[in-house]
C-alpha positions as protocol buffer text, in pm:
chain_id: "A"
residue {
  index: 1
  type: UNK
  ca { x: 0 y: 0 z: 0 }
}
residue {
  index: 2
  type: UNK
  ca { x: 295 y: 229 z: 32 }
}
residue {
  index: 3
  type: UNK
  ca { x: 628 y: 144 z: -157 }
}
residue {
  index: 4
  type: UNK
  ca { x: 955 y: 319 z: -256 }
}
residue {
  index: 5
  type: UNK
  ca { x: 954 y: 475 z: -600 }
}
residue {
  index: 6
  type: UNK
  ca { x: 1166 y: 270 z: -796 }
}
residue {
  index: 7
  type: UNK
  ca { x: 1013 y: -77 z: -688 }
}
residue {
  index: 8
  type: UNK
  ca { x: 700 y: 96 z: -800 }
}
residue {
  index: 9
  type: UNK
  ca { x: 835 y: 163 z: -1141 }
}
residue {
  index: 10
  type: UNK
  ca { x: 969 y: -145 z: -1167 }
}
residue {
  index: 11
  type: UNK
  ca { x: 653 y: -361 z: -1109 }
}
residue {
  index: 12
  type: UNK
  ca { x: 469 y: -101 z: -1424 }
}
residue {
  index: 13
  type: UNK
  ca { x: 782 y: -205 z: -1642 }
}
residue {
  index: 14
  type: UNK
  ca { x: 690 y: -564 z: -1558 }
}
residue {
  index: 15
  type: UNK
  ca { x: 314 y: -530 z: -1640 }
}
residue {
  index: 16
  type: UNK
  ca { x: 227 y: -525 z: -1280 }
}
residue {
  index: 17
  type: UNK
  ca { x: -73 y: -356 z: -1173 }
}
residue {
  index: 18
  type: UNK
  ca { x: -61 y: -127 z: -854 }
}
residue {
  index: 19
  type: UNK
  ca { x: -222 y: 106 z: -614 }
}
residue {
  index: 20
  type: UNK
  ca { x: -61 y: 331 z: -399 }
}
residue {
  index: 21
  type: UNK
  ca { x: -202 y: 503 z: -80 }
}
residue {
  index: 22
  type: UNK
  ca { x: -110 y: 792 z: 68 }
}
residue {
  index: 23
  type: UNK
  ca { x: -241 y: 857 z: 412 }
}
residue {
  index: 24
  type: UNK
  ca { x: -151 y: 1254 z: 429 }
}
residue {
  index: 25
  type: UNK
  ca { x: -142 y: 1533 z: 231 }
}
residue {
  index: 26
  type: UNK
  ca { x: 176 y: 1707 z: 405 }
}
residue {
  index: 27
  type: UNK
  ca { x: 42 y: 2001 z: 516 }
}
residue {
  index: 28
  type: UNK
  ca { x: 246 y: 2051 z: 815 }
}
residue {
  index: 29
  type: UNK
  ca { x: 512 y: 1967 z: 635 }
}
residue {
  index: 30
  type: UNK
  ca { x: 890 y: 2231 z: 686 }
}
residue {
  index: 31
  type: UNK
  ca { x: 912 y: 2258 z: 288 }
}
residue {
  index: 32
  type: UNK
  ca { x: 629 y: 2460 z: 176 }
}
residue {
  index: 33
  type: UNK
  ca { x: 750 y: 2573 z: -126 }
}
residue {
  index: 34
  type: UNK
  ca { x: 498 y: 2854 z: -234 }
}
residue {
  index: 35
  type: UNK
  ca { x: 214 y: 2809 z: -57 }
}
residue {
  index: 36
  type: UNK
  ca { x: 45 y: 3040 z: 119 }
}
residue {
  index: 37
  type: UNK
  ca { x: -161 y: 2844 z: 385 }
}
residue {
  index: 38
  type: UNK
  ca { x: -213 y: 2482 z: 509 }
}
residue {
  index: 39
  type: UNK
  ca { x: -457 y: 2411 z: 284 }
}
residue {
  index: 40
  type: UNK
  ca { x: -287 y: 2559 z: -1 }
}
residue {
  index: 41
  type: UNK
  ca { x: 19 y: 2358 z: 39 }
}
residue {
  index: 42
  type: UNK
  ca { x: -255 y: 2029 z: 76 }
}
residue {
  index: 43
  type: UNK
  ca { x: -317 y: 2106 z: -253 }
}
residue {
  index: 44
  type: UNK
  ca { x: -25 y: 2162 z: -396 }
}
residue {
  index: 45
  type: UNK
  ca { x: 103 y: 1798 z: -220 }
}
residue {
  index: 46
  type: UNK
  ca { x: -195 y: 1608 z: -362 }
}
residue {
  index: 47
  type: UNK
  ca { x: -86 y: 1733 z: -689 }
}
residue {
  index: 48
  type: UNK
  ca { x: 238 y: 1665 z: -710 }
}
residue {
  index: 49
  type: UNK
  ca { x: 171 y: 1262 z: -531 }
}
residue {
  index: 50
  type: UNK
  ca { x: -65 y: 1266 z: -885 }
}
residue {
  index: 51
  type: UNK
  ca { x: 162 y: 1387 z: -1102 }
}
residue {
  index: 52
  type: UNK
  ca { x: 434 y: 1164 z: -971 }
}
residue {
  index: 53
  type: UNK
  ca { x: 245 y: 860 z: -983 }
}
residue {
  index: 54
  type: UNK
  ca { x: 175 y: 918 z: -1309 }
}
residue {
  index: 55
  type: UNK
  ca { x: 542 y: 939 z: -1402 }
}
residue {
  index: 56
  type: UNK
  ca { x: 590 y: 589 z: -1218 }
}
residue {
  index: 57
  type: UNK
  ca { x: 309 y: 406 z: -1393 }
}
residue {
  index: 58
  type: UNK
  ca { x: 105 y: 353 z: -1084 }
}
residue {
  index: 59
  type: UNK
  ca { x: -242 y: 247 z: -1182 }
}
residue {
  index: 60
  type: UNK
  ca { x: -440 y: 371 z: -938 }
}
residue {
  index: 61
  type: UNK
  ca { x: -333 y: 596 z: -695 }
}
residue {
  index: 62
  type: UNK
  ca { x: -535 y: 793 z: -386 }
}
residue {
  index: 63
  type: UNK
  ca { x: -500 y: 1020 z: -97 }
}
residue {
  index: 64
  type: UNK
  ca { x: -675 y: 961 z: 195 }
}
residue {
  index: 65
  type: UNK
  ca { x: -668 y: 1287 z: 352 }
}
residue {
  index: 66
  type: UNK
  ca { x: -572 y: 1282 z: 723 }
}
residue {
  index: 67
  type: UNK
  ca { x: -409 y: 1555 z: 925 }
}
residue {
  index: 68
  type: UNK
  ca { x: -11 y: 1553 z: 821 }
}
residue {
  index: 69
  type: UNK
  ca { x: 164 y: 1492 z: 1203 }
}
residue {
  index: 70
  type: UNK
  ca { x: -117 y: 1420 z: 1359 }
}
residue {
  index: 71
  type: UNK
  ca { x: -134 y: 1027 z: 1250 }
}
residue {
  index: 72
  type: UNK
  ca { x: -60 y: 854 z: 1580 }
}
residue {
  index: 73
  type: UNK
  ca { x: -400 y: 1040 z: 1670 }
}
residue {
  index: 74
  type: UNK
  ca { x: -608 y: 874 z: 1411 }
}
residue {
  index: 75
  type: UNK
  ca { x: -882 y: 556 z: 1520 }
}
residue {
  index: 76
  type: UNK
  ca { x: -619 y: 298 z: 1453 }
}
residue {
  index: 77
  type: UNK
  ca { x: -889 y: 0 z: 1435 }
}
residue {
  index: 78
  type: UNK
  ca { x: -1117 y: 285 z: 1175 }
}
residue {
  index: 79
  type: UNK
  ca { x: -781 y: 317 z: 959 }
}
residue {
  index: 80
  type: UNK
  ca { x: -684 y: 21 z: 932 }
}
residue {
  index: 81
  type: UNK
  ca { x: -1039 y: -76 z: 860 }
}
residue {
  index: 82
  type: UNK
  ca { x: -998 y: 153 z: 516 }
}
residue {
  index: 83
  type: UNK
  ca { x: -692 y: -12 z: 451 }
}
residue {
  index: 84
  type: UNK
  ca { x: -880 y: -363 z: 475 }
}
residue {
  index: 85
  type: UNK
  ca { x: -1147 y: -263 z: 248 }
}
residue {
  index: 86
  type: UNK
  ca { x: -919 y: -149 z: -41 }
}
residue {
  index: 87
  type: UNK
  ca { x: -711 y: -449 z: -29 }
}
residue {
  index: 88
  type: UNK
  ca { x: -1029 y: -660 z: -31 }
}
residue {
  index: 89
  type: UNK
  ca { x: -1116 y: -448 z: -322 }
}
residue {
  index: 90
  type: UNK
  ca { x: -821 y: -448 z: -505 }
}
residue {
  index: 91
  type: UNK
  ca { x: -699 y: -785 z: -384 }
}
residue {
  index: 92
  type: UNK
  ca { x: -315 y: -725 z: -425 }
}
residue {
  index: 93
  type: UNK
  ca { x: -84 y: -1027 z: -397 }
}
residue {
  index: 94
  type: UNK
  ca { x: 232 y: -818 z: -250 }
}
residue {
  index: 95
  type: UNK
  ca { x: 195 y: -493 z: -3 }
}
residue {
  index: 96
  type: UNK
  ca { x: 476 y: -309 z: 54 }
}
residue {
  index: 97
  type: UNK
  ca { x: 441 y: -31 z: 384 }
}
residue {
  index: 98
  type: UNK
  ca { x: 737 y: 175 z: 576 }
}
residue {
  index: 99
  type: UNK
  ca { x: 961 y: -2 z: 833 }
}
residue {
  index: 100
  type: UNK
  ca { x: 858 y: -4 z: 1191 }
}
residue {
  index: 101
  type: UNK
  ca { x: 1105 y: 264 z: 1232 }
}
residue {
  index: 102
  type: UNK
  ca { x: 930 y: 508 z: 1034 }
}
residue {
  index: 103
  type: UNK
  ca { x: 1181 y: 462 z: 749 }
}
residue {
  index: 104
  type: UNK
  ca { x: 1505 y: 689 z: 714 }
}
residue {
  index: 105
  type: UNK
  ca { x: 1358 y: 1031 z: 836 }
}
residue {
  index: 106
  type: UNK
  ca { x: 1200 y: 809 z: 1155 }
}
residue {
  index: 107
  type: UNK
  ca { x: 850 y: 1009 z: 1093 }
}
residue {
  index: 108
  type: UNK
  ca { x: 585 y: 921 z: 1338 }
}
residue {
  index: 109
  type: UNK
  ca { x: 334 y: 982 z: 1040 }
}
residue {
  index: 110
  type: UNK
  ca { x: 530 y: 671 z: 864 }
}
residue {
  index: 111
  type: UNK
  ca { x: 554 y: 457 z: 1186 }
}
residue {
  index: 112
  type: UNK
  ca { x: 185 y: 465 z: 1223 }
}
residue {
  index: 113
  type: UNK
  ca { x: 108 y: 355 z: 813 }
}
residue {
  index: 114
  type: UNK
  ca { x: 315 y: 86 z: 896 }
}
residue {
  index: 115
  type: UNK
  ca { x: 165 y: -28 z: 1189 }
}
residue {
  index: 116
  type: UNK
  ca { x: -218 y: -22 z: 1040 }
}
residue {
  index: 117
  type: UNK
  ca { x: -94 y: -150 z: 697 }
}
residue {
  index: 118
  type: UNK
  ca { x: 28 y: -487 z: 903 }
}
residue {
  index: 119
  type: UNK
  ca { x: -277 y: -493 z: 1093 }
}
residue {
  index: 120
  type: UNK
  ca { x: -469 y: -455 z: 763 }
}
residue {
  index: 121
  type: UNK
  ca { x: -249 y: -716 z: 583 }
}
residue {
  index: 122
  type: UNK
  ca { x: -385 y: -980 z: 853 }
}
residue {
  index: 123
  type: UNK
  ca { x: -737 y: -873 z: 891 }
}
residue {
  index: 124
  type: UNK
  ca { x: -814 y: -836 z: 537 }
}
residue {
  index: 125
  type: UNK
  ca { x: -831 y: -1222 z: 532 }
}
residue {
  index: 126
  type: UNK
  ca { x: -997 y: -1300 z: 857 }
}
residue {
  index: 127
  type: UNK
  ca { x: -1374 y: -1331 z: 823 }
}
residue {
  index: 128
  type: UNK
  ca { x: -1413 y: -1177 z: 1170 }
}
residue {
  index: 129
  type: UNK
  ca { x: -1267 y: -871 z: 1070 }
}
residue {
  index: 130
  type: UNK
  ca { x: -1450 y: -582 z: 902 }
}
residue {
  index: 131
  type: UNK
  ca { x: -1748 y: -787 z: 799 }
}
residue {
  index: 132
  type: UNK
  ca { x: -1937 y: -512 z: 622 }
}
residue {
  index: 133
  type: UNK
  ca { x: -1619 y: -388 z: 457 }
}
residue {
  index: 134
  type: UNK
  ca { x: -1651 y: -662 z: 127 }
}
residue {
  index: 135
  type: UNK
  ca { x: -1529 y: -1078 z: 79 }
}
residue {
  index: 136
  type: UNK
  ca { x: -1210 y: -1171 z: 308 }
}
residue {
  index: 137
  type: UNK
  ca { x: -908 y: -1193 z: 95 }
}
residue {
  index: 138
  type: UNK
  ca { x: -539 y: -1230 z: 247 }
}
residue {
  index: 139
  type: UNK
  ca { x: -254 y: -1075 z: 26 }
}
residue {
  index: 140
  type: UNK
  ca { x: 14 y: -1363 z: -10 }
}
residue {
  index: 141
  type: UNK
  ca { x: 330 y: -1117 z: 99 }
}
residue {
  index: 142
  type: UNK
  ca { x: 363 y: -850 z: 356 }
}
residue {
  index: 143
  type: UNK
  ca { x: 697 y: -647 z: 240 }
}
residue {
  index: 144
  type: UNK
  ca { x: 871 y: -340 z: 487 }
}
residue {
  index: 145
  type: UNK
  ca { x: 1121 y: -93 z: 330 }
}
residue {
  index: 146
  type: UNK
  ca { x: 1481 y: -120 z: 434 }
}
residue {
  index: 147
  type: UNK
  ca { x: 1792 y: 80 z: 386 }
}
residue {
  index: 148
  type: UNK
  ca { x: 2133 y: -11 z: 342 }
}
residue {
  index: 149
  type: UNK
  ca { x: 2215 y: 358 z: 450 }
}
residue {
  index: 150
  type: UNK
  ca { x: 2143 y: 615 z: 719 }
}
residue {
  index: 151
  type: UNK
  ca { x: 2101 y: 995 z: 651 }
}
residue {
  index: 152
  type: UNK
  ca { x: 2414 y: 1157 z: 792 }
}
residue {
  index: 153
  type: UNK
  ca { x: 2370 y: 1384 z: 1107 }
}
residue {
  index: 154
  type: UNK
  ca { x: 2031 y: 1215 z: 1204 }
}
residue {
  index: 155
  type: UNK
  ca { x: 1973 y: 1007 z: 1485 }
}
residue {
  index: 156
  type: UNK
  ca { x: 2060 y: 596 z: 1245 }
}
residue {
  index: 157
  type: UNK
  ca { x: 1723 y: 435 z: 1250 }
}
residue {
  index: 158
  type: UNK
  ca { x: 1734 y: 29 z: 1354 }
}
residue {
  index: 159
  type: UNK
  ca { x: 1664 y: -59 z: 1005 }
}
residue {
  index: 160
  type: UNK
  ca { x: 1523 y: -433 z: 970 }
}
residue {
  index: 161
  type: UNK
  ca { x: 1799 y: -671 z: 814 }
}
residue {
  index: 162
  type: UNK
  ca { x: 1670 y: -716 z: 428 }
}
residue {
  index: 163
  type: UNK
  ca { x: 1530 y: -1004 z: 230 }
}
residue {
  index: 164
  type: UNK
  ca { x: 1468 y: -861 z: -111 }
}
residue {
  index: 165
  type: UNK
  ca { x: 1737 y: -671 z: -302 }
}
residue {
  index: 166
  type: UNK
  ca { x: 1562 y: -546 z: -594 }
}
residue {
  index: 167
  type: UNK
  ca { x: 1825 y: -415 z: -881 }
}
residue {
  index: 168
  type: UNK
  ca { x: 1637 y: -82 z: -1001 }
}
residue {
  index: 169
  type: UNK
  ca { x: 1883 y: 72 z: -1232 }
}
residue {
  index: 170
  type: UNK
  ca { x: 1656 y: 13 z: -1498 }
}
residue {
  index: 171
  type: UNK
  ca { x: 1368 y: 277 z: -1404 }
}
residue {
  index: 172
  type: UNK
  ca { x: 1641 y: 512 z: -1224 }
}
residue {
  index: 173
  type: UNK
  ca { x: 1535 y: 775 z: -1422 }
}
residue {
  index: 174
  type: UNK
  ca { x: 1210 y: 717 z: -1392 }
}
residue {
  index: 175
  type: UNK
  ca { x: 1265 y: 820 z: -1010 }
}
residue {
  index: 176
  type: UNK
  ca { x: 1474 y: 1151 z: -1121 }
}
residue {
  index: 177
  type: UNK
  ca { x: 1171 y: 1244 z: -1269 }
}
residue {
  index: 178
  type: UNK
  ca { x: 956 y: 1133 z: -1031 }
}
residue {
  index: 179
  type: UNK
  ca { x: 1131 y: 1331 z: -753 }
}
residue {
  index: 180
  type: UNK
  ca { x: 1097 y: 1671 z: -1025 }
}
residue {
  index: 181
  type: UNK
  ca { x: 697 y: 1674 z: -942 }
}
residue {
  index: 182
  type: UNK
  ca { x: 753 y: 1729 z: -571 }
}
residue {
  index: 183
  type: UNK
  ca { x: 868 y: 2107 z: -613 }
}
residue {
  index: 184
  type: UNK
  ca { x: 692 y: 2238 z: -264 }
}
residue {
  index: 185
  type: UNK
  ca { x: 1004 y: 1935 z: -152 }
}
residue {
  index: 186
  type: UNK
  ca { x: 1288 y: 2059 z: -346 }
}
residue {
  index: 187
  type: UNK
  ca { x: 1546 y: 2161 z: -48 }
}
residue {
  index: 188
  type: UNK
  ca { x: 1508 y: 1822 z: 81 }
}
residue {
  index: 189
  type: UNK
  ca { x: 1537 y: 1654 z: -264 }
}
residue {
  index: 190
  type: UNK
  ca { x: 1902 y: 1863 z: -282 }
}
residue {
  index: 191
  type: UNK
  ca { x: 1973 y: 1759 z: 73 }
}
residue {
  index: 192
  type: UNK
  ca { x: 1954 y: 1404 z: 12 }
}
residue {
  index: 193
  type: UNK
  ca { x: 2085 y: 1404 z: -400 }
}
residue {
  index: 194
  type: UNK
  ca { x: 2405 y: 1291 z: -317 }
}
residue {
  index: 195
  type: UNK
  ca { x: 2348 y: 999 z: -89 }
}
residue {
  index: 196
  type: UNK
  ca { x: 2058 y: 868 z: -354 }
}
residue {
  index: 197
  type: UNK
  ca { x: 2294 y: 917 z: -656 }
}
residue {
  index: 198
  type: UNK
  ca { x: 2570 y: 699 z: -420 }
}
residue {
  index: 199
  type: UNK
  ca { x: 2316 y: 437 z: -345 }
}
residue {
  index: 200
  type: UNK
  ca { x: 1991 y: 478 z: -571 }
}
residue {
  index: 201
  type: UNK
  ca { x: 2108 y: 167 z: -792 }
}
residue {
  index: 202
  type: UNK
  ca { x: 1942 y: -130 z: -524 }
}
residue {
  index: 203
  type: UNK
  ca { x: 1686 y: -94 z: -261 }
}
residue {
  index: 204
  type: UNK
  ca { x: 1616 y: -316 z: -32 }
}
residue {
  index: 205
  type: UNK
  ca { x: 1286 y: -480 z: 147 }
}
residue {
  index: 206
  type: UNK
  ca { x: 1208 y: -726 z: 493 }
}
residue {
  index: 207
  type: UNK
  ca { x: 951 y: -1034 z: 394 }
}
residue {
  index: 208
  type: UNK
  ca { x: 803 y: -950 z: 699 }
}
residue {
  index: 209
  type: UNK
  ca { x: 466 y: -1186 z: 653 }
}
residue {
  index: 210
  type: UNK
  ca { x: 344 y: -1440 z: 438 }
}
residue {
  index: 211
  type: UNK
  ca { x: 27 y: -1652 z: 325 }
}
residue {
  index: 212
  type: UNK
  ca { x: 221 y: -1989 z: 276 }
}
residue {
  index: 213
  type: UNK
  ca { x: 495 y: -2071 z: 630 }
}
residue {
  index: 214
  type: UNK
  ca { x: 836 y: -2096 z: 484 }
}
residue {
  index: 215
  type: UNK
  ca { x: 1212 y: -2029 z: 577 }
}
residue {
  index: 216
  type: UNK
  ca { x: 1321 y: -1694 z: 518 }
}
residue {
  index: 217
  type: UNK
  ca { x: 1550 y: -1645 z: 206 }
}
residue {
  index: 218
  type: UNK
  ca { x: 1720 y: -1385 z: 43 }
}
residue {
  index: 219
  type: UNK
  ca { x: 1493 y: -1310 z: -325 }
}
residue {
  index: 220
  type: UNK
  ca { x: 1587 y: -1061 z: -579 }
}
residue {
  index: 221
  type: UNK
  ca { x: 1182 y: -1003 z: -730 }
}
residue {
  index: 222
  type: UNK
  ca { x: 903 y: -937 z: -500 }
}
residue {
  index: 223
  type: UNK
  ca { x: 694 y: -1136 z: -693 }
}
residue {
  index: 224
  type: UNK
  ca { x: 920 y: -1406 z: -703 }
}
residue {
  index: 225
  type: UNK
  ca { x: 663 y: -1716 z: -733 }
}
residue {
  index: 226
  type: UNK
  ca { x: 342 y: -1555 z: -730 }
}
């Protein structure tokens, strides 16, 4: 339900159909390029997720408009609950959420879609769950995000020991461009230019749940199987 770019590129270069969810709108966000007011730069944000989905060949994509910083506030079981009903809808074989960390900028917003993605990963297949929300169906993998890198001068992240390395150098551009649409985010995009050009060729994901018990084991395609 929430992926890195280039593993999001890669799966429309494969023919793989996706949807991508995005919780906030970033409206509390430091980076505020031009706008003028919360709900100016809310717009401005929802644009720009569009526009870069687009460049990324997401199929569907959709904003689900809570308050940016104010996640860990949200009904947990009523967010999760939305979560449950589009992956019932959809029925996606592979979700891919943040870390439990909160990924490399540790953002509680992040922590939180990772913790109600999980939840919704296991209750979208229980029967007991959500019965009013549509049909049971259980994704077959749960993957996190890793990093083999920390942002310098931040507090390192425990990062979960990887699984999946996914070689991406294939759509790289694709995220260059991708990374263009977010203008209100372009001090940030500078910031971090460097350490993405150093390591931007592989990234890296935790099989952190899975329909069928088996051993873990290190897999270069998250759809390895399916």
């Amino acid at each position: 339900m929430c992926s890195s770019d280039l593993a999001l590129a890669l799966a429309a270069k494969q023919g793989v159909e996706t949807y991508v969810l995005c919780l906030t709108d970033g409206q509390a966000a430091t980076h505020r390029g031009n706008a003028a007011s919360a709900e100016e730069l809310g717009r401005i944000r929802r644009a720009e997720f569009a526009a870069s989905c687009n460049v990324l060949g997401v199929t569907h994509h959709e904003s689900l408009g809570y308050q940016d910083g104010q996640l860990e506030f949200a009904n947990i079981s009523e967010t999760a609950g939305r979560l449950v009903e589009r992956m019932r809808r959809f029925q996606p074989d592979v979700v891919l959420t943040f870390g439990s960390e909160g990924a490399l900028n540790t953002h509680p917003d992040h922590m939180i879609v990772s913790m109600v993605t999980t939840a919704a990963f296991h209750w979208s297949g229980r029967p007991n769950r959500y019965p009013d929300l549509g049909a049971p169906f259980q994704p077959s993998r749960l993957f996190t995000l890793s990093s083999n890198f920390v942002i310098p001068g931040r507090q390192a992240p425990f990062l979960s020991p990887w699984t999946v390395v996914l070689d991406i150098r294939s759509v790289r551009d694709r995220k260059t461009e991708a990374f263009r649409q977010h203008a209100s985010q372009a001090p940030l995009m500078e910031r971090t230019r460097e350490l993405f050009d150093q390591y931007g060729a592989e990234e890296f994901y935790t099989l952190l749940a899975a329909s069928i018990p088996q051993p873990a084991q290190r897999m270069t395609d998250l759809f390895a199987g399916l």
